[in-house]
Amino acid sequence: METGTIIIGIAIFILIFIPLVLAQTKRKNEEKVILNKLLKTAKDKWCTIEQYDIWNQSAIGIDSTNKTLFFIEAPTKEAVQINLNTIKQCRIVNASRVLENEDIEPMAVRKLELSFIKTHPEDEIRILFFDANISLQVDEELKLIKKWHIIIAKTL
């Protein structure tokens, strides 16, 4: 009787534990791939990433010496390079919508972007941190966009 209970307990533990470990390993491997792409993109442009962040299959990094920002966008995995010497201003674009009958949180974030304005405003560059059509809820993106806005403002 006791042996059967122990075996069932171990089986349940394994059924719960193994998927968690596999999911964590998969996430870490995806982060490594994204980081390697970010570092390779910078290296190809003779830059060195001094500071970076990875989230939701996106990555951002900066070479303060060369004043160059690198970004890997989540859906496309496309690398974007921004020469900060050509940027006049950086600002946070927070597209939100008002929720009716919501007492706790009346605003829902639809999109978070960093907007880079060059000398000519029509040459604006935007990098996406969060899109409600892709991800269901804002997690660390709000903190990250504020952090990177400050880092970029100091570099400008």
PDB file of N, CA and C in Angstrom, residues 21-36 57:
ATOM      1  N   VAL A  21      10.811  22.253 -16.204  1.00  0.00           N
ATOM      2  CA  VAL A  21      12.244  22.274 -16.520  1.00  0.00           C
ATOM      3  C   VAL A  21      12.453  22.429 -18.025  1.00  0.00           C
ATOM      4  N   LEU A  22      11.678  21.713 -18.816  1.00  0.00           N
ATOM      5  CA  LEU A  22      11.801  21.804 -20.275  1.00  0.00           C
ATOM      6  C   LEU A  22      11.448  23.205 -20.784  1.00  0.00           C
ATOM      7  N   ALA A  23      10.404  23.804 -20.233  1.00  0.00           N
ATOM      8  CA  ALA A  23      10.008  25.159 -20.633  1.00  0.00           C
ATOM      9  C   ALA A  23      11.095  26.170 -20.278  1.00  0.00           C
ATOM     10  N   GLN A  24      11.666  26.037 -19.091  1.00  0.00           N
ATOM     11  CA  GLN A  24      12.733  26.937 -18.650  1.00  0.00           C
ATOM     12  C   GLN A  24      13.964  26.781 -19.546  1.00  0.00           C
ATOM     13  N   THR A  25      14.322  25.556 -19.871  1.00  0.00           N
ATOM     14  CA  THR A  25      15.481  25.296 -20.732  1.00  0.00           C
ATOM     15  C   THR A  25      15.258  25.874 -22.127  1.00  0.00           C
ATOM     16  N   LYS A  26      14.054  25.701 -22.653  1.00  0.00           N
ATOM     17  CA  LYS A  26      13.730  26.241 -23.976  1.00  0.00           C
ATOM     18  C   LYS A  26      13.839  27.763 -23.981  1.00  0.00           C
ATOM     19  N   ARG A  27      13.321  28.407 -22.934  1.00  0.00           N
ATOM     20  CA  ARG A  27      13.376  29.872 -22.838  1.00  0.00           C
ATOM     21  C   ARG A  27      14.816  30.360 -22.780  1.00  0.00           C
ATOM     22  N   LYS A  28      15.650  29.681 -21.988  1.00  0.00           N
ATOM     23  CA  LYS A  28      17.067  30.061 -21.863  1.00  0.00           C
ATOM     24  C   LYS A  28      17.787  29.909 -23.203  1.00  0.00           C
ATOM     25  N   ASN A  29      17.494  28.832 -23.925  1.00  0.00           N
ATOM     26  CA  ASN A  29      18.122  28.624 -25.234  1.00  0.00           C
ATOM     27  C   ASN A  29      17.698  29.695 -26.231  1.00  0.00           C
ATOM     28  N   GLU A  30      16.415  30.075 -26.210  1.00  0.00           N
ATOM     29  CA  GLU A  30      15.931  31.139 -27.091  1.00  0.00           C
ATOM     30  C   GLU A  30      16.616  32.461 -26.762  1.00  0.00           C
ATOM     31  N   GLU A  31      16.798  32.742 -25.466  1.00  0.00           N
ATOM     32  CA  GLU A  31      17.485  33.965 -25.054  1.00  0.00           C
ATOM     33  C   GLU A  31      18.930  33.972 -25.531  1.00  0.00           C
ATOM     34  N   LYS A  32      19.602  32.818 -25.474  1.00  0.00           N
ATOM     35  CA  LYS A  32      20.989  32.724 -25.950  1.00  0.00           C
ATOM     36  C   LYS A  32      21.075  33.026 -27.438  1.00  0.00           C
ATOM     37  N   VAL A  33      20.142  32.482 -28.205  1.00  0.00           N
ATOM     38  CA  VAL A  33      20.127  32.705 -29.652  1.00  0.00           C
ATOM     39  C   VAL A  33      19.931  34.192 -29.951  1.00  0.00           C
ATOM     40  N   ILE A  34      18.998  34.818 -29.257  1.00  0.00           N
ATOM     41  CA  ILE A  34      18.718  36.243 -29.471  1.00  0.00           C
ATOM     42  C   ILE A  34      19.922  37.087 -29.069  1.00  0.00           C
ATOM     43  N   LEU A  35      20.529  36.775 -27.924  1.00  0.00           N
ATOM     44  CA  LEU A  35      21.709  37.523 -27.471  1.00  0.00           C
ATOM     45  C   LEU A  35      22.851  37.364 -28.467  1.00  0.00           C
ATOM     46  N   ASN A  36      23.085  36.151 -28.948  1.00  0.00           N
ATOM     47  CA  ASN A  36      24.154  35.927 -29.927  1.00  0.00           C
ATOM     48  C   ASN A  36      23.913  36.722 -31.204  1.00  0.00           C
ATOM     49  N   GLN A  57      11.412  37.386 -26.543  1.00  0.00           N
ATOM     50  CA  GLN A  57      12.069  37.165 -27.832  1.00  0.00           C
ATOM     51  C   GLN A  57      12.483  38.459 -28.525  1.00  0.00           C
TER      52      GLN A  57
END
